[in-house]
Short mmCIF file of C-alpha atoms in Angstrom, two decimals:
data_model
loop_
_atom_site.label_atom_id
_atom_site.label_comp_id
_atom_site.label_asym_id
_atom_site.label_seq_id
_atom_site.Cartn_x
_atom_site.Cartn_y
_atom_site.Cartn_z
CA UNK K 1 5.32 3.15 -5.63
CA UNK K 2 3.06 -0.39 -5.96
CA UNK K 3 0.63 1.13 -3.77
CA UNK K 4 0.25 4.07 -6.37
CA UNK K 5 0.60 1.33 -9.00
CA UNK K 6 -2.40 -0.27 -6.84
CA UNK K 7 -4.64 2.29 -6.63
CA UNK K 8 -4.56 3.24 -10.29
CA UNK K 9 -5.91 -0.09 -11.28
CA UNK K 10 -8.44 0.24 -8.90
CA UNK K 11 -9.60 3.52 -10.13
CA UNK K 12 -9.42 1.81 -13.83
CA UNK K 13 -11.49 -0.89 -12.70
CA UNK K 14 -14.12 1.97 -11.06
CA UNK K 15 -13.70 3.48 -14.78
CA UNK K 16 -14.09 0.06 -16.83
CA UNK K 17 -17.54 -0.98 -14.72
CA UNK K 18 -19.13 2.79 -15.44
CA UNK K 19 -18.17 2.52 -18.90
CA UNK K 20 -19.60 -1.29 -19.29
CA UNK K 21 -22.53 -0.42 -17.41
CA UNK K 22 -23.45 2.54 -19.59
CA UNK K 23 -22.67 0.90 -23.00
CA UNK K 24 -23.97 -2.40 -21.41
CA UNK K 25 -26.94 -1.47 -19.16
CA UNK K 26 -28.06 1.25 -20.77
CA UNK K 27 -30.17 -0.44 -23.63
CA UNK K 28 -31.91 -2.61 -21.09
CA UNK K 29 -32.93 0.23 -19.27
CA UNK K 30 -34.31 2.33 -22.43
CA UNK K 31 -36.01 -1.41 -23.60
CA UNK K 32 -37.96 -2.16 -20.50
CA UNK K 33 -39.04 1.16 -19.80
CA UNK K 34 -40.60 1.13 -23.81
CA UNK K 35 -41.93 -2.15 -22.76
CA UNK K 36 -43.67 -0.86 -19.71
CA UNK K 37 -41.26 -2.61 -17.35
CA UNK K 38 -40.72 0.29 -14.93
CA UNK K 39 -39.57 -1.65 -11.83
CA UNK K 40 -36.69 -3.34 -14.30
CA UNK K 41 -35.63 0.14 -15.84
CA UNK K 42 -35.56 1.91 -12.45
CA UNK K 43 -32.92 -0.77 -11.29
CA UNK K 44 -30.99 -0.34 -14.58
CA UNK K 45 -30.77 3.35 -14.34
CA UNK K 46 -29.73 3.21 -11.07
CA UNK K 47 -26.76 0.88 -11.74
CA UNK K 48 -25.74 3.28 -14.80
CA UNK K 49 -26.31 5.94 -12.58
CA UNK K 50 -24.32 5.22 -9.24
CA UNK K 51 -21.50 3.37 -11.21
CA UNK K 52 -21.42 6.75 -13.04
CA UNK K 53 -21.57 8.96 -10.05
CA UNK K 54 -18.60 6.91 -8.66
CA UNK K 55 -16.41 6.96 -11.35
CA UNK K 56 -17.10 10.43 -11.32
CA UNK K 57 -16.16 11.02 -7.77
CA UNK K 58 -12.85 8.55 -8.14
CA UNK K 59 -11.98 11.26 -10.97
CA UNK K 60 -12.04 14.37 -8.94
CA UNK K 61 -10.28 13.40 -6.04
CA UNK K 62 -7.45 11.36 -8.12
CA UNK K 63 -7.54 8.03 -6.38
CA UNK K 64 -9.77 4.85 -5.38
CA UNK K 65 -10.85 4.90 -1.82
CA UNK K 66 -11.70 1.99 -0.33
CA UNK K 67 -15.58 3.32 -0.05
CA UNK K 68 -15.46 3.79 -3.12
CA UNK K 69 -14.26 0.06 -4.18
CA UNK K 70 -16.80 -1.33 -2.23
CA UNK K 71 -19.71 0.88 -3.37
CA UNK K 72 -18.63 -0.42 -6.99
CA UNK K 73 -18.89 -4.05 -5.69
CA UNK K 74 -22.02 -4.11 -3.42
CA UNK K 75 -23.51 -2.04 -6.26
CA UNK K 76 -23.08 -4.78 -8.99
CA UNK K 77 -23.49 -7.42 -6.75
CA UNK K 78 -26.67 -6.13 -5.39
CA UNK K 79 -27.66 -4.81 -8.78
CA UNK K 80 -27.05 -8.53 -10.31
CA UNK K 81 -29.38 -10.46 -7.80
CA UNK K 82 -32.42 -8.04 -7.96
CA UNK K 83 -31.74 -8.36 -11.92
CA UNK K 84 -31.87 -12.10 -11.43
CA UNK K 85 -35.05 -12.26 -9.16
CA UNK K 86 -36.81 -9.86 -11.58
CA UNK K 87 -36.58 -11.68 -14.71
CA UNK K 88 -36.50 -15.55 -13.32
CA UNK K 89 -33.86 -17.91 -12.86
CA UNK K 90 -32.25 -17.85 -16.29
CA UNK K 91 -31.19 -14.39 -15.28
CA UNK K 92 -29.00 -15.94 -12.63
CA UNK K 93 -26.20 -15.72 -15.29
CA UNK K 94 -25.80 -12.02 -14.65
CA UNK K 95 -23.99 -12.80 -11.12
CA UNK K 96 -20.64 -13.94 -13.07
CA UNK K 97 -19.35 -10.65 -13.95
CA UNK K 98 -19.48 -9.18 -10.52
CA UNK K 99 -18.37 -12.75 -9.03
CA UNK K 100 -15.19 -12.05 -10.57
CA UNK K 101 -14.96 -7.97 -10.28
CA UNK K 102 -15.20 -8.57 -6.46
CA UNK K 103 -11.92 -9.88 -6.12
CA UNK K 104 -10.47 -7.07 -8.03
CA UNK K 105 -12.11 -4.14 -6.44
CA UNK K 106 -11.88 -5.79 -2.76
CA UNK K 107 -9.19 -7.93 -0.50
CA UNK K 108 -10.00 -11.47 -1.14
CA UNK K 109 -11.61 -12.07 2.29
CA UNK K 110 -14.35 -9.70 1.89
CA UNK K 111 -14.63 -10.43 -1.66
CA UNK K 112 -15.58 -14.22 -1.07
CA UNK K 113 -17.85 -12.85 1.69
CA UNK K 114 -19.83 -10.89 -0.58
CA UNK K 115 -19.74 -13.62 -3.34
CA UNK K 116 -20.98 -16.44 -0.62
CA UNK K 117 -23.87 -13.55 0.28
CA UNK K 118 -24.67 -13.13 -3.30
CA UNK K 119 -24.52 -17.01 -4.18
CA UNK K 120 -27.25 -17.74 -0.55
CA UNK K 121 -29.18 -14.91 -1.73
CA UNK K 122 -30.19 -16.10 -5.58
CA UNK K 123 -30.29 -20.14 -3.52
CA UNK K 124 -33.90 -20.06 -3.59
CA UNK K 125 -33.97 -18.67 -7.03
CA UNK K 126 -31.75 -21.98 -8.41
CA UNK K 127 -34.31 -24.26 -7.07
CA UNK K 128 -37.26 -23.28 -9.20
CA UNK K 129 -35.32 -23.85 -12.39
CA UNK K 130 -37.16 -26.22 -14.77
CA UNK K 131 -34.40 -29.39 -13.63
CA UNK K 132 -33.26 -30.33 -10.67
CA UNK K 133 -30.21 -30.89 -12.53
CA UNK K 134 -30.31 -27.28 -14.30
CA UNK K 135 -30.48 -26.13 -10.72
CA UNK K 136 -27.53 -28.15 -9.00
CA UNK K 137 -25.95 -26.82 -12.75
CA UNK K 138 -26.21 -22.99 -11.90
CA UNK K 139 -25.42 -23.52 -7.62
CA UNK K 140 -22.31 -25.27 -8.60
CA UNK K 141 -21.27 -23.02 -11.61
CA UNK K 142 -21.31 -20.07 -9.45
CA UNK K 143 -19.33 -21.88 -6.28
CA UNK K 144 -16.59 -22.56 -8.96
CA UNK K 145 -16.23 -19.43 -10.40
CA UNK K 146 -15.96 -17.98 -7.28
CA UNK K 147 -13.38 -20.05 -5.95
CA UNK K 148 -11.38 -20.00 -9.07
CA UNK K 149 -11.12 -16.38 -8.76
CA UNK K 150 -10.55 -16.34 -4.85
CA UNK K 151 -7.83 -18.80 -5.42
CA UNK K 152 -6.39 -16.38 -8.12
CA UNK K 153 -6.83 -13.59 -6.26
CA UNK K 154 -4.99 -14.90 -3.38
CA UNK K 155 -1.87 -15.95 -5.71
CA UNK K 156 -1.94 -12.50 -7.06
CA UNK K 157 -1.76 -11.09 -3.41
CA UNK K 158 1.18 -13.42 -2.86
CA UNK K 159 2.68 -12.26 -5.61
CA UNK K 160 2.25 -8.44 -5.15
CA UNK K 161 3.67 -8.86 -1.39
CA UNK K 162 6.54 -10.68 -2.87
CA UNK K 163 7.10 -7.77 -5.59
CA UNK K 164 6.68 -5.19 -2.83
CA UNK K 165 9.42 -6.87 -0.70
CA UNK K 166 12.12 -6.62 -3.57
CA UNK K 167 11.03 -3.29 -4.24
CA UNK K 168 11.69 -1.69 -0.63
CA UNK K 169 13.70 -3.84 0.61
CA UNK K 170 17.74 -3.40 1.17
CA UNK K 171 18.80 -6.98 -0.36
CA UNK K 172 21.95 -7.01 1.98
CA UNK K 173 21.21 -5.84 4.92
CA UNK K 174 17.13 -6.73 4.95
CA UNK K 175 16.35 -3.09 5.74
CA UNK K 176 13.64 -0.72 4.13
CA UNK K 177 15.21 0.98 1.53
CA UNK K 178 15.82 4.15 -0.25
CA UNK K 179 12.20 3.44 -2.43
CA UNK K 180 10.34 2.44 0.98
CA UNK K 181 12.11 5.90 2.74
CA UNK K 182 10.47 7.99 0.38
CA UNK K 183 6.71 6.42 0.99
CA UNK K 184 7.37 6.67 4.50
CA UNK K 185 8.64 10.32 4.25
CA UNK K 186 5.72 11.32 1.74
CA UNK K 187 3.07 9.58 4.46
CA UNK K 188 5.32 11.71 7.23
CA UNK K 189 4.35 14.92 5.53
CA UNK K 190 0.99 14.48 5.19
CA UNK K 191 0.50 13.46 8.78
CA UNK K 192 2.22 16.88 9.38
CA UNK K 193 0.56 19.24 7.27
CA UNK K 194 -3.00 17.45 8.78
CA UNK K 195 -2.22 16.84 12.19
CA UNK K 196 0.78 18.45 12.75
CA UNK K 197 2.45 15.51 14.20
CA UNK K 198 5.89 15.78 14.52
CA UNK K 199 8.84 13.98 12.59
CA UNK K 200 12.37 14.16 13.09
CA UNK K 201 15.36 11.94 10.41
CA UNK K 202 18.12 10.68 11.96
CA UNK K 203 21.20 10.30 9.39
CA UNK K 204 24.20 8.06 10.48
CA UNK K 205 27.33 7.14 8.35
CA UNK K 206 29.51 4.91 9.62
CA UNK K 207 33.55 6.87 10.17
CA UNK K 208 36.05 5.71 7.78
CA UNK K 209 33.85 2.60 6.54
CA UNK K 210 36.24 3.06 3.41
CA UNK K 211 39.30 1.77 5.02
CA UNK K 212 37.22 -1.08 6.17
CA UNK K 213 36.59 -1.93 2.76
CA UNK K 214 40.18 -1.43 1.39
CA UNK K 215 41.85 -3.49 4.54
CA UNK K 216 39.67 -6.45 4.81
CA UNK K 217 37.68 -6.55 0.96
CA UNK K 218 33.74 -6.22 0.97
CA UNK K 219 33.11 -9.65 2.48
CA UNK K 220 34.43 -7.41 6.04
CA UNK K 221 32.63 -4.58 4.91
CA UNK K 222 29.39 -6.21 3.93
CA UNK K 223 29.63 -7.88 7.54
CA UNK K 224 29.76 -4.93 9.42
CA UNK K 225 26.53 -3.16 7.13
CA UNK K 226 24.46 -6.54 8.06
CA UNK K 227 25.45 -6.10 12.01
CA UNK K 228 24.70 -2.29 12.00
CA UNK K 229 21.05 -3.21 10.56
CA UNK K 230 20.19 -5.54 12.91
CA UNK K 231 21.85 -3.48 15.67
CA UNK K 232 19.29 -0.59 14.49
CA UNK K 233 16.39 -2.64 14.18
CA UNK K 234 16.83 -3.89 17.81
CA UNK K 235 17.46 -0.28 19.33
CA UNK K 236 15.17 1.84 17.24
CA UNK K 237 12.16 2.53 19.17
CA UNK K 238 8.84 0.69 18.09
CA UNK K 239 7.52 3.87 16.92
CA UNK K 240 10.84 4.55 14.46
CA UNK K 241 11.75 3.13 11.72
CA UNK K 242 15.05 2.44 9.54
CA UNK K 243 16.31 2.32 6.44
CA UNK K 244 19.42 1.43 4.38
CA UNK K 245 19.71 4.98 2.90
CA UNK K 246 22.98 4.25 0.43
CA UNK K 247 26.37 2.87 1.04
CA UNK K 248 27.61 2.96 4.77
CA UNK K 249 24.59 5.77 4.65
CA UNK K 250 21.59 4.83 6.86
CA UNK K 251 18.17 6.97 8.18
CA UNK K 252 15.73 6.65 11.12
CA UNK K 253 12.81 8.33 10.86
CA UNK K 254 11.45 9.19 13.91
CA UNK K 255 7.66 10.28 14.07
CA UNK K 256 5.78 11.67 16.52
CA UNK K 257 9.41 12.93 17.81
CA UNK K 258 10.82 16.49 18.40
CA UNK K 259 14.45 17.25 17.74
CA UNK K 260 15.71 17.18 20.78
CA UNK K 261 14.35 13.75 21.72
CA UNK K 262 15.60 12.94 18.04
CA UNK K 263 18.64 13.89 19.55
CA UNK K 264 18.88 11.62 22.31
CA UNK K 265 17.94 8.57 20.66
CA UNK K 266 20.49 9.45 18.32
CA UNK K 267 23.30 9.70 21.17
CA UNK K 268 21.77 6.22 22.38
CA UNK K 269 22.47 4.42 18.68
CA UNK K 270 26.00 6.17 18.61
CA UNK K 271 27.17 4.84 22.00
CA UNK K 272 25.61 1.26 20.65
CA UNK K 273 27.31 1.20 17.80
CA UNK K 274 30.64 2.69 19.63
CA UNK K 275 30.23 -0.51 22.30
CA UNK K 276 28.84 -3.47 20.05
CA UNK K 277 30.13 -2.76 16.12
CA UNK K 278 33.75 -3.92 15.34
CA UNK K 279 35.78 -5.17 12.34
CA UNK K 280 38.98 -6.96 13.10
CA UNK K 281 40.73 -4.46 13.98
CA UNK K 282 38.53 -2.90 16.70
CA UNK K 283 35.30 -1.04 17.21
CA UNK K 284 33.85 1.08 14.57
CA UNK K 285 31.81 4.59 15.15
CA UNK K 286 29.24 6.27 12.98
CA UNK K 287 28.52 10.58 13.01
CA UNK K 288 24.98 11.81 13.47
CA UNK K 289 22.62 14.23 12.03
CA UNK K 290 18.94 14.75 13.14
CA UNK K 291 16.53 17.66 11.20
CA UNK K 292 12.92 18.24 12.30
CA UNK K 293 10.94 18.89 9.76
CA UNK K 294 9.68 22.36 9.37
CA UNK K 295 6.57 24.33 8.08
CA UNK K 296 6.14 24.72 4.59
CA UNK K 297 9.13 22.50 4.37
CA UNK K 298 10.35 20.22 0.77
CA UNK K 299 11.17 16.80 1.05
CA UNK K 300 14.67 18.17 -0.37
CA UNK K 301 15.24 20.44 1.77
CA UNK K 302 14.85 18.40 4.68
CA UNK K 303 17.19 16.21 3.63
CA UNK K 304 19.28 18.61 2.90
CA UNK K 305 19.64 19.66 6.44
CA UNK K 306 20.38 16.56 7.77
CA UNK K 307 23.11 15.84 5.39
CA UNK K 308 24.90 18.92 6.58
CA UNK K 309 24.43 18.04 10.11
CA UNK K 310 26.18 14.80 9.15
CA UNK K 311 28.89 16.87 7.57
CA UNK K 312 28.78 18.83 10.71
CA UNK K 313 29.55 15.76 12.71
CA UNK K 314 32.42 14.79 10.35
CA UNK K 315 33.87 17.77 10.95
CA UNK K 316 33.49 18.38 14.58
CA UNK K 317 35.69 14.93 15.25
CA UNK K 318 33.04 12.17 14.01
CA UNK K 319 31.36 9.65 16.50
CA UNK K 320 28.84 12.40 17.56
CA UNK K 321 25.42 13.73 17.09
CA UNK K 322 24.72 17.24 15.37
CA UNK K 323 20.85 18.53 15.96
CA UNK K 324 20.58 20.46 12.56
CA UNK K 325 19.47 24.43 13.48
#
């Protein structure tokens, strides 16, 4: 969901330079080529004209790559220090906007990279200024601004990893939850329909977790949801991953995994949970359902199938695993 939320920004940003650059390159380009200034116009109308070509592109394919975002930013930034060494030193000012666009369009790393690159690049420029002063001015003018916004970038990164943790993850039990499942499951698919690689859910729900609840209160039952997590996350596989699904309700996805190894992992996690998960009054077992996904299969339907293979558990006894047909 953020990294959706993340892209679309991007693309807006791809949008908002090919708009500015049109509305505000444009004129330059039409007034030095009247002027006779065909070296400056040819730059210009290439900035209008790449910007526009990527915006374009971003638009037909629905989402910001990350060629794309750094096409956008190596062509300002390039586009702002031929600018600067065409028209002289006072021109230096046109770095600024792409100092600070590079930390929007790029991670913060290669952003300051490409700032420091652009800054070393117009160095020689700075020195012929009519001061020595006006010089140390613009070197120093640019360093802040660029650090300013790195520094601000990198809170903003903070931030967005912070808002990405309460967003997909399980507050109780620490696991990925129902929000993060779905990314992973809509990732799952398209590894499928372009490699064909494999995936199998495992569904698990713990046998009469209710009484658990009613006997001891939810401190118990809370307990026993925090030990199952941490029992999962130190049995899953490395290549599997789990999630807090709802309730007493949990889901591994397995990639790269047929059914019938699906199968036997799941057996493994049930006689786990059968030998290490208790509440007062003894140990506690969960019921198993594993689906494969299929060709041409929904998202719904998959889980669909699992959670009657689940049911199929519950009713064949509980504490067991059912392979969905």
């Amino acid at each position: 969901m953020l990294g959706d939320t993340k892209n679309k920004f991007q693309r807006g940003m791809i949008y908002l330079f090919a708009a500015l650059a049109t509305l505000g390159v444009t004129p330059f380009c039409v007034i030095r080529y009247l002027r006779g200034e065909y070296v400056n116009a040819l730059v210009d109308l290439a900035i209008v004209s790449v910007s526009l070509g990527n915006a374009l592109y971003v638009w037909r394919h629905g989402k910001a790559t990350q060629t794309t975002s750094y096409i956008t930013a190596l062509l300002y930034s390039a586009g702002a220090v031929v600018v600067a060494y065409l028209n002289g030193p006072i021109f230096v000012f046109w770095l600024f906007p792409p100092l600070l666009a590079n930390f929007f369009l790029l991670n913060a790393k290669a952003a300051l990279t490409v700032n420091a690159l652009m800054i070393a690049t117009v160095f020689p420029l700075t020195i012929i200024g009519p001061t020595a002063v006006e010089s140390f001015a613009m070197v120093v003018s640019l360093l802040m601004c660029s650090s300013m916004a790195y520094v601000f970038a990198r809170l903003t990164h903070q931030q967005q990893l912070m808002l990405e943790g309460v967003a997909t993850q399980d507050p109780l039990t620490r696991l990925s939850n129902r929000r993060a499942l779905d990314e992973e499951v809509r990732s799952s698919l398209e590894d499928f329909a372009r490699n064909r690689t494999p995936v199998t859910l495992i569904m698990l729900d713990l046998d009469f977790f209710k009484m658990v609840n009613d006997k001891f209160g939810h401190n118990v039952g809370d307990s026993v949801l925090v030990e199952l997590a941490a029992l999962l996350t130190k049995r899953t596989r490395k290549t599997d991953r789990a999630f807090r699904f709802g309730g007493e309700e949990f889901m591994v996805l397995a990639r790269n995994t047929r059914l019938a190894d699906a199968a036997v992992v799941a057996e493994q996690l049930r006689a786990q949970i059968e030998a290490e998960l208790k509440d007062p009054d003894g140990a506690l077992t969960a019921s198993f359902g594993c689906a494969e996904l299929r060709e041409g299969e929904s998202v719904e339907d998959w889980f669909v199938r699992v959670d009657k293979a689940v049911y199929q558990a519950k009713q064949n006894g509980r504490n067991c695993v059912v392979a969905a047909d």
